[in-house]
CSV table of C-alpha atoms in Angstrom, one decimal:
chain,number,residue,atom,x,y,z
A,1,MET,CA,-45.0,-6.8,-7.9
A,2,ALA,CA,-46.7,-5.3,-11.6
A,3,PHE,CA,-48.6,-2.1,-12.2
A,4,PRO,CA,-52.6,-2.4,-11.2
A,5,THR,CA,-53.1,-2.2,-15.0
A,6,SER,CA,-56.6,-3.1,-14.1
A,7,CYS,CA,-58.1,-0.1,-12.2
A,8,LEU,CA,-57.2,3.0,-15.3
A,9,ALA,CA,-61.0,1.2,-16.6
A,10,HIS,CA,-62.4,2.8,-12.9
A,11,LEU,CA,-61.0,5.9,-13.9
A,12,PRO,CA,-63.0,9.1,-14.2
A,13,VAL,CA,-61.0,10.2,-17.1
A,14,HIS,CA,-59.6,7.7,-19.8
A,15,GLY,CA,-56.8,8.4,-21.3
A,16,VAL,CA,-52.8,6.8,-22.6
A,17,TRP,CA,-51.2,6.9,-19.1
A,18,LYS,CA,-48.0,6.8,-18.2
A,19,THR,CA,-46.9,5.1,-14.7
A,20,HIS,CA,-43.6,6.4,-12.3
A,21,PRO,CA,-43.5,3.4,-9.5
A,22,ILE,CA,-42.6,6.0,-6.8
A,23,GLY,CA,-41.9,3.3,-3.6
A,24,HIS,CA,-41.8,-0.5,-3.6
A,25,ASP,CA,-41.7,-3.0,0.3
A,26,LEU,CA,-43.7,-5.7,0.5
A,27,ALA,CA,-46.1,-4.4,2.8
A,28,ASN,CA,-47.2,-2.2,-0.1
A,29,CYS,CA,-46.8,-0.5,-3.9
A,30,THR,CA,-46.7,2.4,-4.5
A,31,TRP,CA,-47.4,4.4,-8.1
A,32,ARG,CA,-47.7,8.2,-10.0
A,33,ILE,CA,-49.5,7.6,-13.1
A,34,GLU,CA,-50.2,10.7,-16.2
A,35,ASN,CA,-52.2,11.2,-19.0
A,36,GLY,CA,-50.9,14.6,-19.2
A,37,GLU,CA,-54.7,16.0,-18.1
A,38,HIS,CA,-54.8,14.3,-15.2
A,39,GLN,CA,-52.3,12.5,-12.4
A,40,TYR,CA,-53.2,10.5,-9.3
A,41,ILE,CA,-51.0,7.9,-6.4
A,42,VAL,CA,-52.1,4.1,-7.1
A,43,LYS,CA,-51.9,1.9,-4.2
A,44,GLN,CA,-51.5,-2.0,-4.4
A,45,TYR,CA,-51.6,-3.5,-0.9
A,46,SER,CA,-50.2,-7.4,-0.2
A,47,HIS,CA,-48.4,-9.6,2.2
A,48,ASP,CA,-51.6,-8.5,4.6
A,49,ALA,CA,-51.4,-11.3,7.3
A,50,ALA,CA,-47.7,-11.5,7.9
A,51,PHE,CA,-47.9,-8.2,8.2
A,52,GLY,CA,-50.6,-8.5,10.8
A,53,ARG,CA,-53.8,-7.3,8.9
A,54,GLN,CA,-56.5,-7.9,7.5
A,55,THR,CA,-57.5,-7.8,4.1
A,56,GLY,CA,-59.6,-4.9,3.3
A,57,ASP,CA,-58.7,-3.2,6.3
A,58,THR,CA,-56.4,-0.7,4.6
A,59,ILE,CA,-58.7,0.1,2.1
A,60,GLN,CA,-61.9,1.3,3.9
A,61,LEU,CA,-59.4,4.0,6.4
A,62,ASP,CA,-58.3,6.1,2.9
A,63,ALA,CA,-61.8,6.1,2.1
A,64,LEU,CA,-62.9,6.5,6.1
A,65,LEU,CA,-60.2,9.3,6.3
A,66,ALA,CA,-61.1,10.5,2.9
A,67,GLU,CA,-64.8,12.1,4.3
A,68,GLN,CA,-63.3,13.3,7.6
A,69,GLY,CA,-60.6,15.1,4.9
A,70,ILE,CA,-57.3,15.0,5.7
A,71,ALA,CA,-56.7,12.3,3.4
A,72,PRO,CA,-56.7,12.1,0.7
A,73,ALA,CA,-60.3,11.8,-1.7
A,74,VAL,CA,-60.4,7.5,-3.3
A,75,VAL,CA,-61.4,7.5,-6.6
A,76,TYR,CA,-62.0,4.3,-7.2
A,77,ALA,CA,-60.4,1.2,-4.6
A,78,ASP,CA,-60.2,-3.1,-4.9
A,79,GLU,CA,-61.4,-4.3,-1.6
A,80,MET,CA,-59.8,-8.0,-2.3
A,81,THR,CA,-57.4,-6.1,-4.6
A,82,GLY,CA,-55.7,-4.5,-2.1
A,83,VAL,CA,-56.5,-1.7,-5.3
A,84,THR,CA,-57.1,1.9,-4.2
A,85,VAL,CA,-56.8,5.3,-6.3
A,86,GLN,CA,-56.3,8.3,-4.7
A,87,GLU,CA,-56.0,12.1,-5.5
A,88,PHE,CA,-52.6,13.1,-5.9
A,89,LEU,CA,-51.6,15.5,-3.7
A,90,THR,CA,-49.4,18.9,-4.8
A,91,GLY,CA,-49.2,20.8,-1.3
A,92,ASP,CA,-46.5,20.8,0.2
A,93,VAL,CA,-44.6,19.1,3.0
A,94,VAL,CA,-43.8,19.3,6.3
A,95,ALA,CA,-40.3,17.7,4.7
A,96,SER,CA,-40.2,21.1,2.5
A,97,ILE,CA,-39.7,23.5,5.4
A,98,PHE,CA,-35.8,24.4,6.3
A,99,ASP,CA,-35.6,25.4,9.8
A,100,PRO,CA,-36.0,21.7,11.4
A,101,ILE,CA,-37.5,23.8,14.9
A,102,GLN,CA,-40.6,24.5,13.0
A,103,ARG,CA,-40.8,21.3,10.6
A,104,ALA,CA,-41.2,20.0,14.9
A,105,GLU,CA,-44.0,22.4,15.4
A,106,GLN,CA,-46.0,21.6,12.3
A,107,LEU,CA,-45.5,17.6,12.7
A,108,ALA,CA,-46.9,17.7,17.2
A,109,GLU,CA,-49.6,19.5,15.4
A,110,ALA,CA,-50.5,17.2,12.8
A,111,GLN,CA,-50.6,14.1,15.7
A,112,LEU,CA,-52.4,16.4,16.9
A,113,GLN,CA,-55.1,16.5,15.0
A,114,VAL,CA,-54.9,12.5,14.1
A,115,HIS,CA,-54.7,12.4,17.9
A,116,GLN,CA,-58.4,14.0,17.3
A,117,LEU,CA,-60.0,11.9,15.2
A,118,ASP,CA,-63.2,9.6,15.6
A,119,VAL,CA,-62.8,6.9,13.6
A,120,ASP,CA,-65.5,3.9,13.1
A,121,VAL,CA,-62.6,1.1,12.5
A,122,ARG,CA,-61.8,-1.9,13.9
A,123,PRO,CA,-59.4,-2.1,17.0
A,124,TRP,CA,-56.9,-3.8,16.5
A,125,SER,CA,-53.5,-5.0,19.7
A,126,LEU,CA,-49.6,-4.3,19.1
A,127,SER,CA,-48.8,-7.1,20.6
A,128,GLU,CA,-50.6,-9.2,18.8
A,129,ARG,CA,-49.9,-8.1,15.4
A,130,VAL,CA,-45.7,-8.1,16.2
A,131,GLN,CA,-46.8,-11.5,17.1
A,132,ALA,CA,-48.0,-11.9,13.6
A,133,TYR,CA,-44.2,-10.6,12.3
A,134,CYS,CA,-42.4,-13.1,14.4
A,135,ASN,CA,-44.4,-15.9,13.4
A,136,ALA,CA,-44.3,-14.7,9.6
A,137,LEU,CA,-40.8,-14.3,9.7
A,138,GLU,CA,-40.5,-17.6,12.3
A,139,GLU,CA,-41.7,-20.0,9.4
A,140,LEU,CA,-38.9,-18.5,6.5
A,141,LYS,CA,-36.1,-17.6,9.3
A,142,PRO,CA,-36.6,-20.2,12.2
A,143,GLY,CA,-33.3,-18.5,13.9
A,144,ARG,CA,-35.0,-14.7,13.4
A,145,GLY,CA,-37.7,-15.4,15.0
A,146,ARG,CA,-37.4,-16.5,18.0
A,147,GLU,CA,-35.1,-14.2,18.5
A,148,ALA,CA,-37.1,-12.0,17.5
A,149,ARG,CA,-40.3,-13.0,20.0
A,150,SER,CA,-38.0,-13.4,23.0
A,151,ASP,CA,-37.0,-9.7,22.7
A,152,CYS,CA,-40.6,-8.8,22.7
A,153,GLU,CA,-40.9,-11.3,25.6
A,154,SER,CA,-38.4,-8.3,27.6
A,155,TYR,CA,-41.0,-5.3,26.8
A,156,ALA,CA,-44.3,-7.5,28.5
A,157,ASN,CA,-44.9,-3.9,30.3
A,158,LEU,CA,-45.2,-1.9,27.3
A,159,PHE,CA,-47.7,-4.1,25.7
A,160,SER,CA,-49.3,-4.7,27.9
A,161,ALA,CA,-49.9,-0.7,29.0
A,162,TRP,CA,-50.4,-0.1,25.5
A,163,GLU,CA,-53.6,-2.1,25.6
A,164,HIS,CA,-54.8,-0.9,28.5
A,165,GLY,CA,-53.5,2.3,28.9
A,166,PRO,CA,-55.1,5.9,27.0
A,167,ARG,CA,-56.6,5.4,23.6
A,168,VAL,CA,-56.5,8.1,20.9
A,169,PHE,CA,-56.6,7.4,16.7
A,170,CYS,CA,-52.7,7.8,16.0
A,171,HIS,CA,-51.1,7.5,12.7
A,172,HIS,CA,-48.0,5.4,13.5
A,173,ASP,CA,-45.9,6.4,10.3
A,174,LEU,CA,-45.9,10.4,10.4
A,175,SER,CA,-43.1,10.6,8.6
A,176,ALA,CA,-42.5,14.9,7.4
A,177,GLU,CA,-42.5,13.4,3.6
A,178,HIS,CA,-46.7,12.2,4.7
A,179,VAL,CA,-47.6,15.8,6.3
A,180,PHE,CA,-49.0,17.8,3.7
A,181,PHE,CA,-49.5,21.1,5.7
A,182,ARG,CA,-50.1,23.5,2.3
A,183,PRO,CA,-53.5,24.9,1.1
A,184,GLU,CA,-54.4,22.5,4.2
A,185,LEU,CA,-53.3,19.6,5.9
A,186,LYS,CA,-54.0,16.4,4.1
A,187,ILE,CA,-51.8,12.9,5.4
A,188,ILE,CA,-50.9,9.8,3.6
A,189,ASP,CA,-49.8,6.4,4.3
A,190,TRP,CA,-52.1,4.7,6.6
A,191,GLU,CA,-51.4,1.4,6.5
A,192,TYR,CA,-50.1,0.8,10.0
A,193,ALA,CA,-53.7,2.8,11.2
A,194,GLY,CA,-55.5,2.5,14.2
A,195,TYR,CA,-56.8,3.6,18.0
A,196,GLY,CA,-53.5,3.0,20.3
A,197,HIS,CA,-51.3,4.8,22.9
A,198,PRO,CA,-50.3,8.7,22.3
A,199,ALA,CA,-47.0,8.1,23.7
A,200,PHE,CA,-46.5,5.3,21.3
A,201,ASP,CA,-47.4,7.4,18.3
A,202,VAL,CA,-45.2,10.1,19.4
A,203,ALA,CA,-42.3,7.9,20.1
A,204,SER,CA,-42.5,6.7,16.6
A,205,THR,CA,-42.9,9.9,15.5
A,206,ILE,CA,-39.8,10.7,17.2
A,207,VAL,CA,-37.8,7.8,15.6
A,208,ILE,CA,-39.2,7.6,11.8
A,209,ASN,CA,-37.9,11.8,12.0
A,210,ASP,CA,-34.7,10.9,13.3
A,211,LEU,CA,-35.5,14.4,15.5
A,212,TYR,CA,-32.5,16.0,18.2
A,213,ASP,CA,-33.9,16.9,21.3
A,214,ASP,CA,-34.5,20.4,21.1
A,215,GLU,CA,-36.5,19.3,18.3
A,216,ILE,CA,-38.0,16.4,21.2
A,217,ASP,CA,-38.5,19.3,22.7
A,218,THR,CA,-40.1,22.0,21.1
A,219,PHE,CA,-42.5,18.5,19.3
A,220,ILE,CA,-43.9,17.6,23.3
A,221,GLU,CA,-43.5,21.7,24.2
A,222,THR,CA,-46.2,22.3,21.2
A,223,TYR,CA,-48.4,18.5,21.6
A,224,ASN,CA,-49.4,19.0,24.9
A,225,GLN,CA,-50.1,22.9,25.1
A,226,SER,CA,-54.3,21.2,23.6
A,227,ALA,CA,-53.5,17.3,23.6
A,228,LYS,CA,-55.9,15.2,25.6
A,229,HIS,CA,-52.6,13.0,27.5
A,230,MET,CA,-49.9,14.3,28.2
A,231,ILE,CA,-46.6,13.8,27.0
A,232,ASP,CA,-43.7,13.0,29.0
A,233,ARG,CA,-40.6,13.2,28.2
A,234,GLU,CA,-38.7,11.1,30.5
A,235,GLY,CA,-41.4,8.5,30.1
A,236,LEU,CA,-40.7,8.5,26.1
A,237,ARG,CA,-37.6,7.1,26.8
A,238,ASP,CA,-39.3,3.6,26.6
A,239,TRP,CA,-41.3,3.7,24.1
A,240,ILE,CA,-38.8,5.3,21.9
A,241,ARG,CA,-37.1,1.7,23.1
A,242,LEU,CA,-40.6,-0.6,21.9
A,243,VAL,CA,-40.4,1.1,18.4
A,244,ALA,CA,-36.8,1.0,18.3
A,245,LEU,CA,-36.9,-2.5,18.8
A,246,ILE,CA,-40.8,-3.2,16.0
A,247,ASN,CA,-38.6,-1.7,13.3
A,248,ARG,CA,-36.1,-3.8,13.3
A,249,ILE,CA,-38.4,-6.4,13.3
A,250,TRP,CA,-40.7,-5.5,11.0
A,251,PHE,CA,-37.5,-5.2,8.7
A,252,GLN,CA,-35.8,-8.3,9.1
A,253,LEU,CA,-39.4,-9.7,8.3
A,254,GLN,CA,-39.3,-7.5,4.9
A,255,GLU,CA,-36.0,-8.7,3.9
A,256,ALA,CA,-36.8,-12.2,4.1
A,257,LEU,CA,-40.1,-12.6,2.8
A,258,GLU,CA,-38.7,-9.9,-0.5
A,259,ALA,CA,-36.1,-13.3,-0.3
A,260,ALA,CA,-38.4,-16.1,0.6
A,261,GLU,CA,-40.2,-14.4,-2.6
A,262,ALA,CA,-36.9,-13.7,-5.7
A,263,GLU,CA,-36.1,-17.9,-4.5
A,264,LYS,CA,-40.1,-18.8,-5.8
A,265,ARG,CA,-39.0,-16.3,-9.2
A,266,GLU,CA,-36.0,-18.5,-9.4
A,267,GLN,CA,-37.6,-21.9,-9.3
A,268,LYS,CA,-40.4,-20.2,-11.5
A,269,ALA,CA,-37.4,-19.7,-14.3
A,270,THR,CA,-35.2,-22.3,-14.1
A,271,ALA,CA,-38.5,-25.1,-14.4
A,272,ALA,CA,-39.1,-22.9,-17.1
A,273,ASP,CA,-36.3,-23.4,-18.6
A,274,SER,CA,-36.5,-26.8,-17.6
A,275,GLU,CA,-39.6,-27.4,-19.7
A,276,GLN,CA,-38.5,-25.0,-22.7
A,277,THR,CA,-35.1,-28.0,-22.8
A,278,THR,CA,-37.7,-31.2,-22.4
A,279,THR,CA,-39.6,-29.4,-25.8
A,280,ALA,CA,-36.9,-29.6,-27.7
C-alpha cells in the first residue's frame, strides 16, 4: 500500500517529511514520519469488510480512546479513506521489561484498566466477525473457507458463551509491544477492540505474548486481585483454543488476500505490457 501523502497537508506543522514503514498487513499499514523536529504515526486501515469491520469504526474508536487518555492523541483522521495520524509515543513499553514475571504483572494491570473502560462504541459479535473471515476466505480459497467454517461450528458453545457471558471493553490484541507503561499508561493498535468476554481477551493476551505457566499464574493472580469478573485458570484453556483457531483463520485470510492482491498486480502489469507492445 502506498503512503497516503494527502494527510501531510493536514498536519499542525509543516516541513519535508521522511516516511519509515513500521508495519504492513492487509488489515492496516503503519508508517512513522519525521521532519527533524516532529514525529507522528500514520496508519491506514483497509479491507474492512473482509476483516468484519465497518468503514470508519476504527477511526472513531481511535478518537474516543484518545479522549480518555489511554491511546495516542489523534492529529488527523479521515473515515472514508481509513487514514489516521497520531502522536508518536516515546515512553517505555512492557516488552522492554527484562524480568518475565514483572512483564506479566504489568500486562495484567494494563488489561485490568482496559476492562474498566466505558467506551461508547457500536457492539459487534465475535461469531459474526469470524464468519466474515470465513466468507472472505471462502471467496478466495473455497476449500479453506469451508474447513474454517466447519472448525468454527465445533466451538459453537464458546461463541455462545462470548455472546451471553459477562461483557467488558476488550483490546483483543494486547501485545507487550503495544503497551507503554511509563511515564503513563498508553496503549496502541486498538483496531480489534470492542465489548466482549473478559476471559477471551485474557486468553488472547496469553497467546499473543506466548506466556509460560509461571507467567500465566502471575498474570491471573494480578488480574483477579481487582477484576470485576474473576478468571479461572482451568476454564481459560478452552478460550485459548478458541483464540488459536481464530488466529489461524485470520492468518489464512491474510495469506489469501495477499495472493489475490499479487495476482491483480501481475495482471495489471501484463495488461500494461501488452498495451505498450500493441501501441509500438
